[in-house]
Short mmCIF file of C-alpha atoms in Angstrom, two decimals:
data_model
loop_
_atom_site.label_atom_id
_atom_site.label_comp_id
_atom_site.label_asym_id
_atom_site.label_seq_id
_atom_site.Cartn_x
_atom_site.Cartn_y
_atom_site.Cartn_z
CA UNK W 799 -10.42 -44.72 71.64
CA UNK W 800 -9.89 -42.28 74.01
CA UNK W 801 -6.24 -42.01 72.72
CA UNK W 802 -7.28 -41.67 68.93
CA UNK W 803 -9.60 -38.51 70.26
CA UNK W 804 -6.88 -36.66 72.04
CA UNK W 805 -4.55 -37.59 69.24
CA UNK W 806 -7.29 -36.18 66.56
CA UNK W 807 -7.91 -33.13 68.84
CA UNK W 808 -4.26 -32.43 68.93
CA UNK W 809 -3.78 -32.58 65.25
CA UNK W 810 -6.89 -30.23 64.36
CA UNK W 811 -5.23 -27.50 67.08
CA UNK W 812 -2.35 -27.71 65.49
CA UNK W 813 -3.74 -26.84 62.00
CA UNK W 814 -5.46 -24.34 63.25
CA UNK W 815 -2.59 -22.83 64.77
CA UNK W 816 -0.67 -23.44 61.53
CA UNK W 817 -3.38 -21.62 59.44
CA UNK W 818 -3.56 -18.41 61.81
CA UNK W 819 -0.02 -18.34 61.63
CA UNK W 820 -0.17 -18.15 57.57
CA UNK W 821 -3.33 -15.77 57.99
CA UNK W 822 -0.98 -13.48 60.07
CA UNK W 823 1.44 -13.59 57.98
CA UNK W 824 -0.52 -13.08 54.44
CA UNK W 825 -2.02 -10.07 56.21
CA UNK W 826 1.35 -8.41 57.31
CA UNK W 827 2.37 -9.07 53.73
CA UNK W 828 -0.97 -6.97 52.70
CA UNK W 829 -0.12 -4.06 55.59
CA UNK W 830 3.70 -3.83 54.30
CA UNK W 831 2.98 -3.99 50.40
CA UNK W 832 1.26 -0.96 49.32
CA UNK W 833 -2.36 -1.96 47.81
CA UNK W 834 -2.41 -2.91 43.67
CA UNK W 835 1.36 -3.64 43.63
CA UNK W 836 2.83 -6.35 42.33
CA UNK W 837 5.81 -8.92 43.62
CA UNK W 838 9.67 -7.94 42.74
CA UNK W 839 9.52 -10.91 39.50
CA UNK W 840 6.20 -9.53 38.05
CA UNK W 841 7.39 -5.47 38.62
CA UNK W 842 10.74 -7.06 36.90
CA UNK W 843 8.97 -8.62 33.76
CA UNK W 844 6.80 -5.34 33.35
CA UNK W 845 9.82 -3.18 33.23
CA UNK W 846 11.29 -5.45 30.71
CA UNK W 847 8.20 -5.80 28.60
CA UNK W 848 7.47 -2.16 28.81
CA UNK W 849 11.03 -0.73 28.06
CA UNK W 850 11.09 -3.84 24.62
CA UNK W 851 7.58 -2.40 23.72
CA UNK W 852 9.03 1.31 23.75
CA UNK W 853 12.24 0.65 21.93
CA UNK W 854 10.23 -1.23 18.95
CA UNK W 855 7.11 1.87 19.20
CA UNK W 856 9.83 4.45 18.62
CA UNK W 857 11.98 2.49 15.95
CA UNK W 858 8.90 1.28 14.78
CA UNK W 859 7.66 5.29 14.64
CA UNK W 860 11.04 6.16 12.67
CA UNK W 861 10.91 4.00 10.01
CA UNK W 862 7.31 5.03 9.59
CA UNK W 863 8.26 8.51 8.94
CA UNK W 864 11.46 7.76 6.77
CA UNK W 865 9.50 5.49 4.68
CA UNK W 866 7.14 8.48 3.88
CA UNK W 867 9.93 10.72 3.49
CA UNK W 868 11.58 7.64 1.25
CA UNK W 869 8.59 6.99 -0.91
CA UNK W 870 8.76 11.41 -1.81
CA UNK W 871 12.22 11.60 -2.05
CA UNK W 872 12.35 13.99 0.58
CA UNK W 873 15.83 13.36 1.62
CA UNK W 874 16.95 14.09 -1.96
CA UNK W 875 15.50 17.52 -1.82
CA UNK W 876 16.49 18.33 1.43
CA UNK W 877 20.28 17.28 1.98
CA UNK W 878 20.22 18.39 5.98
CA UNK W 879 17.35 15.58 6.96
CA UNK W 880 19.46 12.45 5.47
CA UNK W 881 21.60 11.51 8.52
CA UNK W 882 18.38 11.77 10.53
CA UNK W 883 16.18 9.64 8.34
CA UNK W 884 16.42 5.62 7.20
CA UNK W 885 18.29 4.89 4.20
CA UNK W 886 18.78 9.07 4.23
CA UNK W 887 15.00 9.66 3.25
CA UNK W 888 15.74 9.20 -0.57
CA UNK W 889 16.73 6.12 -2.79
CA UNK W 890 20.31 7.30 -3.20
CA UNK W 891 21.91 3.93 -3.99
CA UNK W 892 23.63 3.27 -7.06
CA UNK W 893 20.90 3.03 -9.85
CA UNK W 894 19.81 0.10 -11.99
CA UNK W 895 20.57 0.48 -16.10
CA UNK W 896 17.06 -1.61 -17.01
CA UNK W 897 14.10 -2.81 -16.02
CA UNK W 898 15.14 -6.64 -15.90
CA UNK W 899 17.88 -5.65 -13.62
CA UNK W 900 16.01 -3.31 -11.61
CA UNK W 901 13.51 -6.69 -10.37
CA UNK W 902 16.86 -9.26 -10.22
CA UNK W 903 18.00 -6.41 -7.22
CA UNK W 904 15.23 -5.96 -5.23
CA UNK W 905 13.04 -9.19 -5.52
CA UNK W 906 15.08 -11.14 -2.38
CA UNK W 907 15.25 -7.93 -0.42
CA UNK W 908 11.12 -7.53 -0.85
CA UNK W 909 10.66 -10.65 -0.17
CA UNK W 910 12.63 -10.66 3.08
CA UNK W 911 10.05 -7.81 4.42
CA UNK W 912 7.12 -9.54 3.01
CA UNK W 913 7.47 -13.24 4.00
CA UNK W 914 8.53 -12.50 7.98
CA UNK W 915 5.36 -9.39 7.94
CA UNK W 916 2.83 -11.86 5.78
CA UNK W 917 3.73 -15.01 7.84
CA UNK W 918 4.93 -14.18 11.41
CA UNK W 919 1.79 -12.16 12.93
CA UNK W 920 0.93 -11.70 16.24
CA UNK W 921 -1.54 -14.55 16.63
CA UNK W 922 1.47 -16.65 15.61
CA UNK W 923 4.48 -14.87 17.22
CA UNK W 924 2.33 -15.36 21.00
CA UNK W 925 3.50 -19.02 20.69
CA UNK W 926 7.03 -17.80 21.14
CA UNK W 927 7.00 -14.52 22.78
CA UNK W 928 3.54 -14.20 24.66
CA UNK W 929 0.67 -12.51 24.59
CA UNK W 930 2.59 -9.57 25.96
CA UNK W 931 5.36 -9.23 23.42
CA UNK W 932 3.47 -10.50 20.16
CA UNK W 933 2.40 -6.96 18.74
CA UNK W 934 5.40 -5.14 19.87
CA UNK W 935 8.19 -8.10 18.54
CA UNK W 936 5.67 -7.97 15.50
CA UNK W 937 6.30 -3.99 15.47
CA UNK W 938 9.73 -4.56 15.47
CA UNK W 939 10.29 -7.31 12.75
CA UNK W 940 8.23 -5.47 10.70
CA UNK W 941 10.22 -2.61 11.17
CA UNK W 942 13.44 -3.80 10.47
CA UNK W 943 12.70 -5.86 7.45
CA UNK W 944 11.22 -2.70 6.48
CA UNK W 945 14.70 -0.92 6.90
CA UNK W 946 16.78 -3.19 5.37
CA UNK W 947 14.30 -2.73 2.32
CA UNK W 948 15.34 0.74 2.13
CA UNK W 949 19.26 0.96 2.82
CA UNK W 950 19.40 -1.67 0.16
CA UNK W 951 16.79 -0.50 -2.24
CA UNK W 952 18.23 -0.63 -5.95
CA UNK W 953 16.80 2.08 -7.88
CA UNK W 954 15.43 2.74 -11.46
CA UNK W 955 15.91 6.35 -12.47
CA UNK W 956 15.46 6.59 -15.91
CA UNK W 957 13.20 7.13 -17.94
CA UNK W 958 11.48 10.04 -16.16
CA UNK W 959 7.68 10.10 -16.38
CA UNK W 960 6.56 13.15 -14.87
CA UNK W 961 7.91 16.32 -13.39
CA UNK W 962 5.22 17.47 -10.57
CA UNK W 963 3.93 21.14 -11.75
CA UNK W 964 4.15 22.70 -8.98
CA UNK W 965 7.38 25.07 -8.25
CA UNK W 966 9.93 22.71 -6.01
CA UNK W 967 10.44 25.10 -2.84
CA UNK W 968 6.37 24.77 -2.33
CA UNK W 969 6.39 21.19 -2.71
CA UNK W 970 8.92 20.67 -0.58
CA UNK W 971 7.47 22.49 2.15
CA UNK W 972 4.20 21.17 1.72
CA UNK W 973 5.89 17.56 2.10
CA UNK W 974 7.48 18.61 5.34
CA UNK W 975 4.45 20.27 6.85
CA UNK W 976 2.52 17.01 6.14
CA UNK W 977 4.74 14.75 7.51
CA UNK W 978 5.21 16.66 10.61
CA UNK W 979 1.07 16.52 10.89
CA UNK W 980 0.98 12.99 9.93
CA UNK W 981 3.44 11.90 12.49
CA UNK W 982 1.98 14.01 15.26
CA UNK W 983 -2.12 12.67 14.44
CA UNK W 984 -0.60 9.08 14.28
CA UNK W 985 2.02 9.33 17.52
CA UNK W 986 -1.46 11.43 19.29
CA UNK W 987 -4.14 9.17 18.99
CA UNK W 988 -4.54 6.89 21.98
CA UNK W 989 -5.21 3.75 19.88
CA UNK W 990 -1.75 3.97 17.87
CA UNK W 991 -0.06 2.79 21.53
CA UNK W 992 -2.62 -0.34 21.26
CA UNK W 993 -1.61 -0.81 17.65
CA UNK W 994 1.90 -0.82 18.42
CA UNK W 995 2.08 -3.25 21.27
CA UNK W 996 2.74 -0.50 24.50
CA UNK W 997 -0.59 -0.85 25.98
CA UNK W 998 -0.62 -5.18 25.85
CA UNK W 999 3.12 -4.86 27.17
CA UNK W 1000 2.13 -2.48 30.07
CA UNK W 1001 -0.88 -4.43 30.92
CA UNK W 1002 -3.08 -1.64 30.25
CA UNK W 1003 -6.33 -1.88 29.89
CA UNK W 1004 -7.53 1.20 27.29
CA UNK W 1005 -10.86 1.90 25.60
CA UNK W 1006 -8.94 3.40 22.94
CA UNK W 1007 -8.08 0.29 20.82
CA UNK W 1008 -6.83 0.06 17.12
CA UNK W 1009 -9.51 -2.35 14.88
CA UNK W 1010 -8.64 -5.89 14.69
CA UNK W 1011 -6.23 -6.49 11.95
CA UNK W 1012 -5.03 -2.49 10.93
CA UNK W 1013 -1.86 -2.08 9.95
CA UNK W 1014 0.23 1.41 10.61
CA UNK W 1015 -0.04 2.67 7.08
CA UNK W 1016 -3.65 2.43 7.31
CA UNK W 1017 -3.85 3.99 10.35
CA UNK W 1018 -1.83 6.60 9.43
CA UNK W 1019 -4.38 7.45 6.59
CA UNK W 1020 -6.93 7.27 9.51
CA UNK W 1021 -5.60 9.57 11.90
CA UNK W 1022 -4.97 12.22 9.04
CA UNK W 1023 -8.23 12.34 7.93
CA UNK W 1024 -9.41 11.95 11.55
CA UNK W 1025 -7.90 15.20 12.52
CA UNK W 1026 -7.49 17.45 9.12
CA UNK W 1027 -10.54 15.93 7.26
CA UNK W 1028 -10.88 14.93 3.91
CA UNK W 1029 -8.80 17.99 2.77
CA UNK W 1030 -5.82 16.90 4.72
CA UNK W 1031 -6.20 13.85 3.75
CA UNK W 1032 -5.84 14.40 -0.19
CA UNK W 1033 -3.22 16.85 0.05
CA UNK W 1034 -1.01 14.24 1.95
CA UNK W 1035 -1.48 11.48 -0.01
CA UNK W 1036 -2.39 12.89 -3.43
CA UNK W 1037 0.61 15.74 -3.81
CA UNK W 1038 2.86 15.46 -0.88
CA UNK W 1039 4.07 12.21 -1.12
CA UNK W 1040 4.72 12.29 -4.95
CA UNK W 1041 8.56 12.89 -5.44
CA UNK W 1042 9.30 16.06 -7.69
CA UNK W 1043 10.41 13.33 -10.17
CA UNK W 1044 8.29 10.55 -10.94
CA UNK W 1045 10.70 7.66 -12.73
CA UNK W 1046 9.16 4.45 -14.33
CA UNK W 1047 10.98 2.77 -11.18
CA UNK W 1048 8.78 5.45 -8.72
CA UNK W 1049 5.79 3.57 -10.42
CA UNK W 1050 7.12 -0.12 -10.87
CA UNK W 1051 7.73 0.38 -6.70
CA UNK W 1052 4.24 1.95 -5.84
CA UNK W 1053 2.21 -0.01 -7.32
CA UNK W 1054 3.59 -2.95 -6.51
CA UNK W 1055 3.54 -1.33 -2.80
CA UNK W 1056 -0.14 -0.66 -3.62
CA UNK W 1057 -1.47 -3.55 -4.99
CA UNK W 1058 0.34 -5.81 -2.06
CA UNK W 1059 -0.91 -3.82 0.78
CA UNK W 1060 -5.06 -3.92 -0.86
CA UNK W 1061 -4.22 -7.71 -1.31
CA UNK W 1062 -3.07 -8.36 2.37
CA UNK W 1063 -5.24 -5.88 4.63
CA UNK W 1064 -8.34 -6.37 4.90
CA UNK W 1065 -8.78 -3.30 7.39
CA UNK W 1066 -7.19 -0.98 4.66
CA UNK W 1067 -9.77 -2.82 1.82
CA UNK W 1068 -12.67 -1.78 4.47
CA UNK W 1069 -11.61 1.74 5.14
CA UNK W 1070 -11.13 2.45 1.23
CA UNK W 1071 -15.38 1.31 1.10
CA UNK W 1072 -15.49 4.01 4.09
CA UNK W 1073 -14.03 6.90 2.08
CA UNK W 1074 -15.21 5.99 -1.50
CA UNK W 1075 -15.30 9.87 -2.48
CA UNK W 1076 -12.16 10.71 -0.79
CA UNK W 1077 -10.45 8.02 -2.43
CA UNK W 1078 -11.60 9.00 -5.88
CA UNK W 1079 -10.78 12.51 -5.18
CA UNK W 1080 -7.72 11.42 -4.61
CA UNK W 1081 -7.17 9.71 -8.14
CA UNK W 1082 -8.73 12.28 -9.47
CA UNK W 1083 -6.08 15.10 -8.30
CA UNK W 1084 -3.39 12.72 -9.57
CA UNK W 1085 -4.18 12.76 -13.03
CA UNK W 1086 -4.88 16.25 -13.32
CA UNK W 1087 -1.58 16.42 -12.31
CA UNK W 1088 -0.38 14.05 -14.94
CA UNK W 1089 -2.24 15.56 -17.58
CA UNK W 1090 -0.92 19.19 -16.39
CA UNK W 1091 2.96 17.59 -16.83
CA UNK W 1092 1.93 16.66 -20.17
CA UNK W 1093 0.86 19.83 -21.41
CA UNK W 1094 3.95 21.31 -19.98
CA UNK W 1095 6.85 18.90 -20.78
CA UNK W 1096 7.66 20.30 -24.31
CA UNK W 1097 11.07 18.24 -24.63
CA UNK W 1098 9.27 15.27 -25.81
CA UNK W 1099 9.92 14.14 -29.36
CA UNK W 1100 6.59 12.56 -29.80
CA UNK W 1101 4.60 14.28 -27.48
CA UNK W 1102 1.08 12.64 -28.43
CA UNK W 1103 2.62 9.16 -28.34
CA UNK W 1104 4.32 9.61 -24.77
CA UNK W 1105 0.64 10.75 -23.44
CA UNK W 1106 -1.08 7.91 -25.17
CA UNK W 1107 1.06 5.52 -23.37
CA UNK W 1108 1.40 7.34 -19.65
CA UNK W 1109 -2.37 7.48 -19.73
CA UNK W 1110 -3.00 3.86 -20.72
CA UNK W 1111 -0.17 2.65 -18.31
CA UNK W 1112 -2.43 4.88 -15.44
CA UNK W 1113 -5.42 3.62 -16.93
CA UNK W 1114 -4.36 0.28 -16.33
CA UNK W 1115 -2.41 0.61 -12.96
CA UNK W 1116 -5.96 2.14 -11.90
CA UNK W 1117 -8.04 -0.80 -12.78
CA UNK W 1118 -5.14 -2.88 -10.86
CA UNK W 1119 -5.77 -1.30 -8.13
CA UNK W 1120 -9.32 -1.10 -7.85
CA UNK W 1121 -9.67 -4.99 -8.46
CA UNK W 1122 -7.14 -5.52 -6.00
CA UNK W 1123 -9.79 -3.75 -3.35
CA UNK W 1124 -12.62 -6.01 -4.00
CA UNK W 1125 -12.95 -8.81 -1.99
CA UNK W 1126 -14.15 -11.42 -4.10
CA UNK W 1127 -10.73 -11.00 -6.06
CA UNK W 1128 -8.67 -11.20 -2.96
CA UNK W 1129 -10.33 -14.36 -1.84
CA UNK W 1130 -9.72 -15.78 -5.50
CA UNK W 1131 -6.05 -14.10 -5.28
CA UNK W 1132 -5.69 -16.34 -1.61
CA UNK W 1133 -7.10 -19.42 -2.79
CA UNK W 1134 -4.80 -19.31 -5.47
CA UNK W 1135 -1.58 -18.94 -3.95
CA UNK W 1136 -3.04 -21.61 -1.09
CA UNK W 1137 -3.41 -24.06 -4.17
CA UNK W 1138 0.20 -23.35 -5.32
CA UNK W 1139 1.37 -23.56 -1.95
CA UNK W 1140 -0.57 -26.72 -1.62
CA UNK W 1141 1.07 -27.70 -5.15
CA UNK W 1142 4.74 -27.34 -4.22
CA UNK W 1143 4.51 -29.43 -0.84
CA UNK W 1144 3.05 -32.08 -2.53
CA UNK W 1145 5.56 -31.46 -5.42
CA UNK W 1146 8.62 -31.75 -2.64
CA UNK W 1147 7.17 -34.31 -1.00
CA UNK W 1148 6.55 -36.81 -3.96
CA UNK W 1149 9.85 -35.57 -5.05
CA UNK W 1150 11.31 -36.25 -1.78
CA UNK W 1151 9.82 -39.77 -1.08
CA UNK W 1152 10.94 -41.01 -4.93
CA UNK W 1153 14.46 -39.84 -3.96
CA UNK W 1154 14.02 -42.39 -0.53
CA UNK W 1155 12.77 -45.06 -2.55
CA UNK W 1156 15.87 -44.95 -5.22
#
């Protein structure tokens, strides 16, 4: 007995011996390493996940603006700005003869950016890349699929359905000037980092956070009219972002642009509720600058026929719209598609399981 108690007094000296040692050492660690650092592999990982987040915020940033530029033909009316822009700012690919043809070119191409930007969001991207990387690889998809969209964009250029009144050298100016303030309100505002996926990538903790579920073009629209009001707001999106030129392809693009985005974000459905009057202003300075083309075209054979139809066509590209921003129609619109979805796996599946059986 007297054996085992040596032998068990031993033992406990020599753990305590073995845990000053690792105390001493654990605190020279602390003395050497400055206080709130972090160990060579984690500093390593941040760089990486910082420097990724950065390249996709500022390609991410890019496209932004050359789609804006894209969607007024700025690049068109301004020569000098198409090597700096995507796709040169303007749709200047070879043009489409009809309207059949016109969908047959751009339906894969649209649905390569809106499958990957519909399907692979950041909830589901952290599976693959973290919760560090999921907004900014998000960003970045996005972004590209976006791109390609626009180099490859087949146009529609004829018939023409409006020239904007407004003398071109104004216009154009005005659609510079607002870009340049739209870029600098969205790139400013703290929250716009969050939104991208800089401040999750940098481990940065921010009060400044972008509402669950906004997208960039929304936020755009919320940092204009953050910063320059509701006056800012309409001359951006009302005037400056109309091409000089309005073609029946302009319109087949933006509203189908239009009535996708009210279908799939909810945060841009929300803010349009927010800014009911600014919204209608908006619509409103639109056709009274369709109805000021009218008066002034004067090459028009049948000049009360033509209005007839452009003002039915926005009559009904109106209502569109404004029952693709109520909710109860999106939920109908997304139980649909989840019963045709649900209708072709069980299509390919009987299909695939009478196939086995032969």
């Amino acid at each position: 007995s007297s054996k085992a108690s040596r032998l068990d007094s031993t033992q406990h000296v020599a753990m305590g011996i073995h845990d000053f040692s690792i105390a001493g050492t654990l605190a020279c660690e602390e003395k050497v390493r400055p206080s709130g650092s972090l160990c060579p592999t984690r500093q390593w990982r941040l760089v990486f996940d910082g420097t990724f987040a950065l390249m996709c915020a500022t390609y991410a940033l890019w496209v932004l603006a050359g789609t804006v530029a894209w969607v007024s033909h700025l690049g068109a009316r301004v020569p000098a700005l198409q090597p700096w822009l995507p796709a040169g700012g303007a749709p200047l690919n070879p043009a489409a003869v009809s309207v059949p043809l016109f969908f047959r070119a751009n339906l894969l191409l649209a649905l390569g950016f809106v499958l990957p930007h519909s399907l692979l969001r950041p909830v589901r991207l952290r599976r693959l890349v973290g919760n560090a990387l999921s907004r900014a690889t998000y960003n970045g998809m996005a972004a590209a699929s976006l791109h390609l969209l626009l180099v490859h964009f087949v146009p529609l250029r004829t018939p023409v359905v409006m020239k904007l009144p407004v003398p071109p050298f104004f216009h154009t100016s005005l659609s510079c000037w607002c870009l340049i303030f739209a870029m600098f309100t969205f790139a400013s505002d703290p929250a716009t980092w969050d939104l991208l996926g800089v401040a999750d990538a940098l481990q940065i903790t921010s009060t400044a956070r972008a509402p669950p579920g906004m997208d960039a073009i929304t936020w755009m629209g919320v940092t204009v009219k953050r910063w320059g009001g509701t006056i800012a707001f309409v001359t951006f999106t009302g005037l400056s972002i109309l091409p000089q030129e309005l073609t029946l392809g302009d319109c087949l693009t933006r509203g189908c642009a239009a009535v996708y985005l009210r279908l799939r974000s909810r945060a841009f459905r929300r803010w349009l509720a927010d800014i009911e009057g600014a919204h209608i202003f908006t619509w409103a300075l639109r056709l009274a600058l369709l109805m000021a083309a009218l008066c002034t075209a004067s090459r028009w054979e049948d000049k009360k026929r033509q209005t007839v139809v452009l003002l039915g066509a926005a009559g009904v590209l109106a209502a569109t719209l404004r029952l693709a921003e109520q909710e109860g129609v999106v939920r109908y619109v997304h139980r649909l598609c989840g019963n045709l979805g649900e209708f072709s796996w069980l299509h390919r599946t009987s299909t695939s399981m009478s196939w086995r059986k032969q």
